[in-house]
PDB file of C-alpha atoms in Angstrom:
ATOM      1  CA  UNK A 288       0.173-101.346   7.623  1.00  0.00           C
ATOM      2  CA  UNK A 289      -1.757-104.363   8.748  1.00  0.00           C
ATOM      3  CA  UNK A 290      -1.953-105.598   5.365  1.00  0.00           C
ATOM      4  CA  UNK A 291       1.652-105.218   4.911  1.00  0.00           C
ATOM      5  CA  UNK A 292       2.534-107.209   7.866  1.00  0.00           C
ATOM      6  CA  UNK A 293       0.040-109.963   6.982  1.00  0.00           C
ATOM      7  CA  UNK A 294       1.647-110.492   3.630  1.00  0.00           C
ATOM      8  CA  UNK A 295       5.232-110.451   5.181  1.00  0.00           C
ATOM      9  CA  UNK A 296       3.953-113.162   7.706  1.00  0.00           C
ATOM     10  CA  UNK A 297       2.487-115.412   4.666  1.00  0.00           C
ATOM     11  CA  UNK A 298       5.841-114.785   2.774  1.00  0.00           C
ATOM     12  CA  UNK A 299       8.022-115.706   5.726  1.00  0.00           C
ATOM     13  CA  UNK A 300       5.777-119.155   6.405  1.00  0.00           C
ATOM     14  CA  UNK A 301       6.119-119.940   2.837  1.00  0.00           C
ATOM     15  CA  UNK A 302      10.055-119.552   2.331  1.00  0.00           C
ATOM     16  CA  UNK A 303      11.006-119.629   5.967  1.00  0.00           C
ATOM     17  CA  UNK A 304      14.331-121.718   5.115  1.00  0.00           C
ATOM     18  CA  UNK A 305      15.538-118.805   3.000  1.00  0.00           C
ATOM     19  CA  UNK A 306      14.696-116.154   5.506  1.00  0.00           C
ATOM     20  CA  UNK A 307      16.412-117.568   8.460  1.00  0.00           C
ATOM     21  CA  UNK A 308      19.265-115.531   9.814  1.00  0.00           C
ATOM     22  CA  UNK A 309      18.874-112.644   7.244  1.00  0.00           C
ATOM     23  CA  UNK A 310      18.070-109.139   8.834  1.00  0.00           C
ATOM     24  CA  UNK A 311      16.193-106.582   7.186  1.00  0.00           C
ATOM     25  CA  UNK A 312      18.486-103.699   5.956  1.00  0.00           C
ATOM     26  CA  UNK A 313      17.566-100.527   8.153  1.00  0.00           C
ATOM     27  CA  UNK A 314      18.498 -96.770   7.156  1.00  0.00           C
ATOM     28  CA  UNK A 315      19.628 -94.736   9.839  1.00  0.00           C
ATOM     29  CA  UNK A 316      18.321 -91.141   9.616  1.00  0.00           C
ATOM     30  CA  UNK A 317      20.799 -88.627   9.855  1.00  0.00           C
ATOM     31  CA  UNK A 318      20.533 -86.208  12.746  1.00  0.00           C
ATOM     32  CA  UNK A 319      18.586 -83.179  12.562  1.00  0.00           C
ATOM     33  CA  UNK A 320      20.424 -79.895  12.331  1.00  0.00           C
ATOM     34  CA  UNK A 321      19.216 -77.763  15.473  1.00  0.00           C
ATOM     35  CA  UNK A 322      19.688 -74.029  16.212  1.00  0.00           C
ATOM     36  CA  UNK A 323      20.639 -72.629  19.853  1.00  0.00           C
ATOM     37  CA  UNK A 324      21.502 -69.752  21.475  1.00  0.00           C
ATOM     38  CA  UNK A 325      24.118 -69.467  23.944  1.00  0.00           C
ATOM     39  CA  UNK A 326      24.313 -66.579  26.507  1.00  0.00           C
ATOM     40  CA  UNK A 327      27.705 -65.985  28.366  1.00  0.00           C
ATOM     41  CA  UNK A 328      27.819 -64.206  31.563  1.00  0.00           C
ATOM     42  CA  UNK A 329      30.072 -61.620  30.366  1.00  0.00           C
ATOM     43  CA  UNK A 330      32.011 -60.463  27.466  1.00  0.00           C
ATOM     44  CA  UNK A 331      32.646 -63.489  25.012  1.00  0.00           C
ATOM     45  CA  UNK A 332      35.855 -65.447  25.745  1.00  0.00           C
ATOM     46  CA  UNK A 333      38.506 -65.000  23.278  1.00  0.00           C
ATOM     47  CA  UNK A 334      38.118 -68.720  22.320  1.00  0.00           C
ATOM     48  CA  UNK A 335      34.513 -69.088  22.576  1.00  0.00           C
ATOM     49  CA  UNK A 336      34.175 -70.390  18.931  1.00  0.00           C
ATOM     50  CA  UNK A 337      36.749 -73.430  19.678  1.00  0.00           C
ATOM     51  CA  UNK A 338      34.898 -74.146  22.816  1.00  0.00           C
ATOM     52  CA  UNK A 339      31.703 -74.505  20.939  1.00  0.00           C
ATOM     53  CA  UNK A 340      33.019 -76.497  18.221  1.00  0.00           C
ATOM     54  CA  UNK A 341      34.365 -78.921  20.952  1.00  0.00           C
ATOM     55  CA  UNK A 342      30.979 -79.156  22.096  1.00  0.00           C
ATOM     56  CA  UNK A 343      29.603 -80.315  19.075  1.00  0.00           C
ATOM     57  CA  UNK A 344      28.412 -77.066  17.606  1.00  0.00           C
ATOM     58  CA  UNK A 345      29.325 -74.434  14.793  1.00  0.00           C
ATOM     59  CA  UNK A 346      28.556 -70.609  15.490  1.00  0.00           C
ATOM     60  CA  UNK A 347      26.437 -68.776  12.979  1.00  0.00           C
ATOM     61  CA  UNK A 348      26.137 -65.342  14.408  1.00  0.00           C
ATOM     62  CA  UNK A 349      27.743 -63.481  17.194  1.00  0.00           C
ATOM     63  CA  UNK A 350      25.916 -60.711  18.784  1.00  0.00           C
ATOM     64  CA  UNK A 351      28.852 -59.363  20.786  1.00  0.00           C
ATOM     65  CA  UNK A 352      27.415 -56.555  22.842  1.00  0.00           C
ATOM     66  CA  UNK A 353      25.339 -58.433  24.790  1.00  0.00           C
ATOM     67  CA  UNK A 354      27.512 -61.880  24.792  1.00  0.00           C
ATOM     68  CA  UNK A 355      24.936 -64.025  22.610  1.00  0.00           C
ATOM     69  CA  UNK A 356      25.879 -66.159  19.843  1.00  0.00           C
ATOM     70  CA  UNK A 357      23.595 -68.360  17.716  1.00  0.00           C
ATOM     71  CA  UNK A 358      24.752 -72.093  17.442  1.00  0.00           C
ATOM     72  CA  UNK A 359      23.888 -75.067  14.826  1.00  0.00           C
ATOM     73  CA  UNK A 360      24.483 -78.527  15.784  1.00  0.00           C
ATOM     74  CA  UNK A 361      23.204 -82.059  14.909  1.00  0.00           C
ATOM     75  CA  UNK A 362      25.088 -83.530  17.915  1.00  0.00           C
ATOM     76  CA  UNK A 363      22.211 -84.765  20.351  1.00  0.00           C
ATOM     77  CA  UNK A 364      24.406 -84.024  23.410  1.00  0.00           C
ATOM     78  CA  UNK A 365      25.388 -80.977  22.354  1.00  0.00           C
ATOM     79  CA  UNK A 366      23.328 -78.803  25.012  1.00  0.00           C
ATOM     80  CA  UNK A 367      24.769 -81.265  27.752  1.00  0.00           C
ATOM     81  CA  UNK A 368      28.338 -80.594  26.555  1.00  0.00           C
ATOM     82  CA  UNK A 369      28.279 -76.711  26.348  1.00  0.00           C
ATOM     83  CA  UNK A 370      26.647 -76.322  29.604  1.00  0.00           C
ATOM     84  CA  UNK A 371      29.852 -77.788  31.082  1.00  0.00           C
ATOM     85  CA  UNK A 372      31.289 -74.245  30.553  1.00  0.00           C
ATOM     86  CA  UNK A 373      31.187 -72.128  33.415  1.00  0.00           C
ATOM     87  CA  UNK A 374      31.633 -68.869  31.400  1.00  0.00           C
ATOM     88  CA  UNK A 375      27.917 -69.698  29.995  1.00  0.00           C
ATOM     89  CA  UNK A 376      25.245 -68.099  31.605  1.00  0.00           C
ATOM     90  CA  UNK A 377      22.402 -70.125  29.796  1.00  0.00           C
ATOM     91  CA  UNK A 378      22.268 -72.087  26.738  1.00  0.00           C
ATOM     92  CA  UNK A 379      18.826 -73.676  25.054  1.00  0.00           C
ATOM     93  CA  UNK A 380      17.018 -74.342  21.649  1.00  0.00           C
ATOM     94  CA  UNK A 381      16.497 -71.173  19.439  1.00  0.00           C
ATOM     95  CA  UNK A 382      12.960 -69.939  19.328  1.00  0.00           C
ATOM     96  CA  UNK A 383      11.361 -68.710  16.425  1.00  0.00           C
ATOM     97  CA  UNK A 384       8.599 -66.171  15.754  1.00  0.00           C
ATOM     98  CA  UNK A 385       5.976 -66.317  13.009  1.00  0.00           C
ATOM     99  CA  UNK A 386       3.436 -64.052  11.473  1.00  0.00           C
ATOM    100  CA  UNK A 387       0.806 -66.403  10.584  1.00  0.00           C
ATOM    101  CA  UNK A 388      -2.936 -65.831  12.085  1.00  0.00           C
ATOM    102  CA  UNK A 389      -3.560 -67.625  15.677  1.00  0.00           C
ATOM    103  CA  UNK A 390      -5.419 -70.911  14.557  1.00  0.00           C
ATOM    104  CA  UNK A 391      -7.552 -70.459  17.633  1.00  0.00           C
ATOM    105  CA  UNK A 392      -8.663 -66.924  16.781  1.00  0.00           C
ATOM    106  CA  UNK A 393     -12.399 -67.371  15.119  1.00  0.00           C
ATOM    107  CA  UNK A 394     -13.075 -63.635  14.550  1.00  0.00           C
ATOM    108  CA  UNK A 395     -13.784 -63.146  10.983  1.00  0.00           C
ATOM    109  CA  UNK A 396     -12.995 -59.682  10.647  1.00  0.00           C
ATOM    110  CA  UNK A 397     -12.292 -57.556   7.365  1.00  0.00           C
ATOM    111  CA  UNK A 398     -10.023 -54.623   7.856  1.00  0.00           C
ATOM    112  CA  UNK A 399     -11.702 -51.272   6.603  1.00  0.00           C
ATOM    113  CA  UNK A 400     -14.417 -49.970   8.986  1.00  0.00           C
ATOM    114  CA  UNK A 401     -15.079 -50.661  13.021  1.00  0.00           C
ATOM    115  CA  UNK A 402     -17.698 -53.413  12.299  1.00  0.00           C
ATOM    116  CA  UNK A 403     -15.559 -55.282   9.497  1.00  0.00           C
ATOM    117  CA  UNK A 404     -17.321 -53.902   6.559  1.00  0.00           C
ATOM    118  CA  UNK A 405     -15.193 -53.786   3.399  1.00  0.00           C
ATOM    119  CA  UNK A 406     -13.706 -50.602   2.150  1.00  0.00           C
ATOM    120  CA  UNK A 407     -13.663 -49.631  -1.488  1.00  0.00           C
ATOM    121  CA  UNK A 408     -10.878 -47.206  -2.416  1.00  0.00           C
ATOM    122  CA  UNK A 409     -11.050 -44.862  -4.947  1.00  0.00           C
ATOM    123  CA  UNK A 410      -7.425 -44.768  -6.700  1.00  0.00           C
ATOM    124  CA  UNK A 411      -8.280 -41.094  -8.016  1.00  0.00           C
ATOM    125  CA  UNK A 412      -8.896 -39.785  -4.561  1.00  0.00           C
ATOM    126  CA  UNK A 413      -6.132 -37.267  -3.195  1.00  0.00           C
ATOM    127  CA  UNK A 414      -6.616 -38.970   0.430  1.00  0.00           C
ATOM    128  CA  UNK A 415      -8.096 -42.000   2.181  1.00  0.00           C
ATOM    129  CA  UNK A 416      -8.535 -40.138   5.621  1.00  0.00           C
ATOM    130  CA  UNK A 417     -12.505 -40.455   5.639  1.00  0.00           C
ATOM    131  CA  UNK A 418     -11.559 -44.319   5.672  1.00  0.00           C
ATOM    132  CA  UNK A 419      -8.826 -44.101   8.325  1.00  0.00           C
ATOM    133  CA  UNK A 420     -11.375 -44.581  11.275  1.00  0.00           C
ATOM    134  CA  UNK A 421      -8.410 -46.082  13.445  1.00  0.00           C
ATOM    135  CA  UNK A 422      -6.149 -43.379  12.669  1.00  0.00           C
ATOM    136  CA  UNK A 423      -8.849 -40.844  13.271  1.00  0.00           C
ATOM    137  CA  UNK A 424      -9.285 -42.120  16.994  1.00  0.00           C
ATOM    138  CA  UNK A 425      -5.602 -42.380  17.444  1.00  0.00           C
ATOM    139  CA  UNK A 426      -4.712 -38.731  16.559  1.00  0.00           C
ATOM    140  CA  UNK A 427      -8.319 -37.103  17.690  1.00  0.00           C
ATOM    141  CA  UNK A 428      -9.438 -36.915  14.395  1.00  0.00           C
ATOM    142  CA  UNK A 429      -6.055 -35.159  13.491  1.00  0.00           C
ATOM    143  CA  UNK A 430      -5.764 -32.968  16.370  1.00  0.00           C
ATOM    144  CA  UNK A 431      -2.451 -34.611  17.521  1.00  0.00           C
ATOM    145  CA  UNK A 432      -0.791 -33.394  14.114  1.00  0.00           C
ATOM    146  CA  UNK A 433      -0.875 -29.885  15.275  1.00  0.00           C
ATOM    147  CA  UNK A 434       0.678 -30.548  18.402  1.00  0.00           C
ATOM    148  CA  UNK A 435       3.266 -32.710  16.830  1.00  0.00           C
ATOM    149  CA  UNK A 436       3.500 -34.408  13.433  1.00  0.00           C
ATOM    150  CA  UNK A 437       6.906 -35.936  13.982  1.00  0.00           C
ATOM    151  CA  UNK A 438      10.358 -34.903  12.817  1.00  0.00           C
ATOM    152  CA  UNK A 439      12.720 -36.505  10.159  1.00  0.00           C
ATOM    153  CA  UNK A 440      15.721 -36.666  12.621  1.00  0.00           C
ATOM    154  CA  UNK A 441      13.544 -38.893  14.825  1.00  0.00           C
ATOM    155  CA  UNK A 442      14.091 -42.491  13.346  1.00  0.00           C
ATOM    156  CA  UNK A 443      11.832 -45.512  14.193  1.00  0.00           C
ATOM    157  CA  UNK A 444      13.108 -49.087  13.557  1.00  0.00           C
ATOM    158  CA  UNK A 445      10.785 -51.427  12.182  1.00  0.00           C
ATOM    159  CA  UNK A 446      11.882 -54.647  12.731  1.00  0.00           C
ATOM    160  CA  UNK A 447       9.525 -56.791  10.805  1.00  0.00           C
ATOM    161  CA  UNK A 448       9.391 -58.283   7.111  1.00  0.00           C
ATOM    162  CA  UNK A 449      11.214 -54.929   5.533  1.00  0.00           C
ATOM    163  CA  UNK A 450       9.666 -52.048   3.805  1.00  0.00           C
ATOM    164  CA  UNK A 451       8.638 -51.524   0.331  1.00  0.00           C
ATOM    165  CA  UNK A 452      10.534 -48.229  -0.281  1.00  0.00           C
ATOM    166  CA  UNK A 453       8.758 -47.503  -3.413  1.00  0.00           C
ATOM    167  CA  UNK A 454       5.469 -47.216  -1.731  1.00  0.00           C
ATOM    168  CA  UNK A 455       3.880 -43.666  -2.198  1.00  0.00           C
ATOM    169  CA  UNK A 456       3.065 -42.875   1.105  1.00  0.00           C
ATOM    170  CA  UNK A 457       6.463 -43.878   2.379  1.00  0.00           C
ATOM    171  CA  UNK A 458       9.050 -43.019  -0.302  1.00  0.00           C
ATOM    172  CA  UNK A 459       9.885 -39.895   1.144  1.00  0.00           C
ATOM    173  CA  UNK A 460       9.980 -41.236   4.941  1.00  0.00           C
ATOM    174  CA  UNK A 461      11.844 -44.551   4.298  1.00  0.00           C
ATOM    175  CA  UNK A 462      15.549 -44.890   5.008  1.00  0.00           C
ATOM    176  CA  UNK A 463      16.458 -47.514   2.546  1.00  0.00           C
ATOM    177  CA  UNK A 464      20.298 -46.719   2.815  1.00  0.00           C
ATOM    178  CA  UNK A 465      20.292 -47.022   6.759  1.00  0.00           C
ATOM    179  CA  UNK A 466      17.880 -50.366   6.617  1.00  0.00           C
ATOM    180  CA  UNK A 467      19.414 -53.744   7.123  1.00  0.00           C
ATOM    181  CA  UNK A 468      18.523 -57.163   6.651  1.00  0.00           C
ATOM    182  CA  UNK A 469      19.096 -60.001   9.348  1.00  0.00           C
ATOM    183  CA  UNK A 470      17.869 -63.168   7.219  1.00  0.00           C
ATOM    184  CA  UNK A 471      20.448 -65.331   6.230  1.00  0.00           C
ATOM    185  CA  UNK A 472      20.390 -65.691   2.276  1.00  0.00           C
ATOM    186  CA  UNK A 473      18.892 -62.198   1.728  1.00  0.00           C
ATOM    187  CA  UNK A 474      20.824 -59.046   0.930  1.00  0.00           C
ATOM    188  CA  UNK A 475      18.694 -56.260   1.447  1.00  0.00           C
ATOM    189  CA  UNK A 476      15.700 -55.167   3.455  1.00  0.00           C
ATOM    190  CA  UNK A 477      12.502 -54.569   0.851  1.00  0.00           C
ATOM    191  CA  UNK A 478       9.490 -56.297   2.058  1.00  0.00           C
ATOM    192  CA  UNK A 479       8.335 -59.604   0.352  1.00  0.00           C
ATOM    193  CA  UNK A 480       5.493 -59.925   2.616  1.00  0.00           C
ATOM    194  CA  UNK A 481       3.618 -56.661   3.127  1.00  0.00           C
ATOM    195  CA  UNK A 482       3.522 -57.013   7.034  1.00  0.00           C
ATOM    196  CA  UNK A 483       6.452 -54.684   7.731  1.00  0.00           C
ATOM    197  CA  UNK A 484       5.106 -51.991   4.881  1.00  0.00           C
ATOM    198  CA  UNK A 485       1.810 -51.870   6.757  1.00  0.00           C
ATOM    199  CA  UNK A 486       3.342 -51.347  10.084  1.00  0.00           C
ATOM    200  CA  UNK A 487       5.822 -48.699   8.620  1.00  0.00           C
ATOM    201  CA  UNK A 488       2.645 -46.767   7.074  1.00  0.00           C
ATOM    202  CA  UNK A 489       0.848 -46.909  10.800  1.00  0.00           C
ATOM    203  CA  UNK A 490       4.003 -45.449  11.970  1.00  0.00           C
ATOM    204  CA  UNK A 491       4.886 -42.690   9.331  1.00  0.00           C
ATOM    205  CA  UNK A 492       2.664 -42.888   6.048  1.00  0.00           C
ATOM    206  CA  UNK A 493       2.585 -39.569   4.291  1.00  0.00           C
ATOM    207  CA  UNK A 494       0.225 -39.695   1.536  1.00  0.00           C
ATOM    208  CA  UNK A 495      -3.165 -40.938   0.649  1.00  0.00           C
ATOM    209  CA  UNK A 496      -2.709 -42.698   4.208  1.00  0.00           C
ATOM    210  CA  UNK A 497      -1.606 -41.113   7.307  1.00  0.00           C
ATOM    211  CA  UNK A 498       0.322 -42.616   9.977  1.00  0.00           C
ATOM    212  CA  UNK A 499       0.706 -41.220  13.477  1.00  0.00           C
ATOM    213  CA  UNK A 500       3.778 -39.086  12.531  1.00  0.00           C
ATOM    214  CA  UNK A 501       3.830 -38.361   9.286  1.00  0.00           C
ATOM    215  CA  UNK A 502       7.067 -36.616   9.460  1.00  0.00           C
ATOM    216  CA  UNK A 503       8.851 -39.394  11.094  1.00  0.00           C
ATOM    217  CA  UNK A 504      11.846 -41.158   9.346  1.00  0.00           C
ATOM    218  CA  UNK A 505      11.379 -45.168   9.553  1.00  0.00           C
ATOM    219  CA  UNK A 506      14.172 -47.719   8.858  1.00  0.00           C
ATOM    220  CA  UNK A 507      13.550 -51.480   8.009  1.00  0.00           C
ATOM    221  CA  UNK A 508      15.318 -53.968  10.086  1.00  0.00           C
ATOM    222  CA  UNK A 509      14.380 -57.124   8.312  1.00  0.00           C
ATOM    223  CA  UNK A 510      13.895 -60.523  10.434  1.00  0.00           C
ATOM    224  CA  UNK A 511      11.373 -62.121   8.291  1.00  0.00           C
ATOM    225  CA  UNK A 512      11.833 -63.745   4.858  1.00  0.00           C
ATOM    226  CA  UNK A 513       8.982 -63.933   2.318  1.00  0.00           C
ATOM    227  CA  UNK A 514       7.445 -66.708   4.313  1.00  0.00           C
ATOM    228  CA  UNK A 515       8.118 -68.794   7.602  1.00  0.00           C
ATOM    229  CA  UNK A 516       9.493 -67.371  11.075  1.00  0.00           C
ATOM    230  CA  UNK A 517      12.256 -65.516  12.446  1.00  0.00           C
ATOM    231  CA  UNK A 518      14.868 -66.785  14.498  1.00  0.00           C
ATOM    232  CA  UNK A 519      15.434 -65.618  17.928  1.00  0.00           C
ATOM    233  CA  UNK A 520      19.034 -64.522  17.454  1.00  0.00           C
ATOM    234  CA  UNK A 521      17.898 -62.447  14.218  1.00  0.00           C
ATOM    235  CA  UNK A 522      15.357 -60.524  15.981  1.00  0.00           C
ATOM    236  CA  UNK A 523      18.099 -59.593  18.847  1.00  0.00           C
ATOM    237  CA  UNK A 524      20.671 -58.854  16.427  1.00  0.00           C
ATOM    238  CA  UNK A 525      18.188 -56.517  14.791  1.00  0.00           C
ATOM    239  CA  UNK A 526      17.013 -54.797  18.277  1.00  0.00           C
ATOM    240  CA  UNK A 527      20.866 -54.199  19.027  1.00  0.00           C
ATOM    241  CA  UNK A 528      21.943 -52.678  15.556  1.00  0.00           C
ATOM    242  CA  UNK A 529      18.730 -50.523  16.215  1.00  0.00           C
ATOM    243  CA  UNK A 530      19.876 -49.394  19.644  1.00  0.00           C
ATOM    244  CA  UNK A 531      23.385 -48.644  18.250  1.00  0.00           C
TER     245      UNK A 531
END
């Protein structure tokens, strides 16, 4: 930067007469598109979309059951404008959740055993139960299965990255037809990350690996893409859909 400024100063001194009155051309950056969540005090007003538009925003998602909408706007005065609407309870920039590892976590842990040693799995083994030290503790060495190992009519919502419906430990328990994606630009709830499949397995795996309820049904409510975060409104929408 200093070199650049020095060169410009020398050039200015040598050709001052040519540069008098000339202003450098500056390109104005386009306003950044922001995401907002707007919550109404009661039911959504019949003309809420028009009100949002007049405030400088565009409605992207409607969660009618709880009076919440997702809005995008590149207008820096949008929040100030929209908060003048007395039917609105609150409005703010949308939060985003991430799956990435906490950068402040200094623990170097390899999943597999209590002390972090890596486990080698035999693909020909009928069961990995002897490796599931965590599930052994959770189920009192499988004693809880004798009390209740779940019921297929009980559906557990996995609000995550989706589920691999072809996974041999989950294929019989995962409800693909009832699953849904809330990620814009996606059309199904298949897992492209692995996290949701892991969570679903901890709940209802029934194969080489066992979950806490091997007879439970799991349904994917996908809120994460293959990478990146999940918007606050996507997660809220998924919770409402699961409750419904």
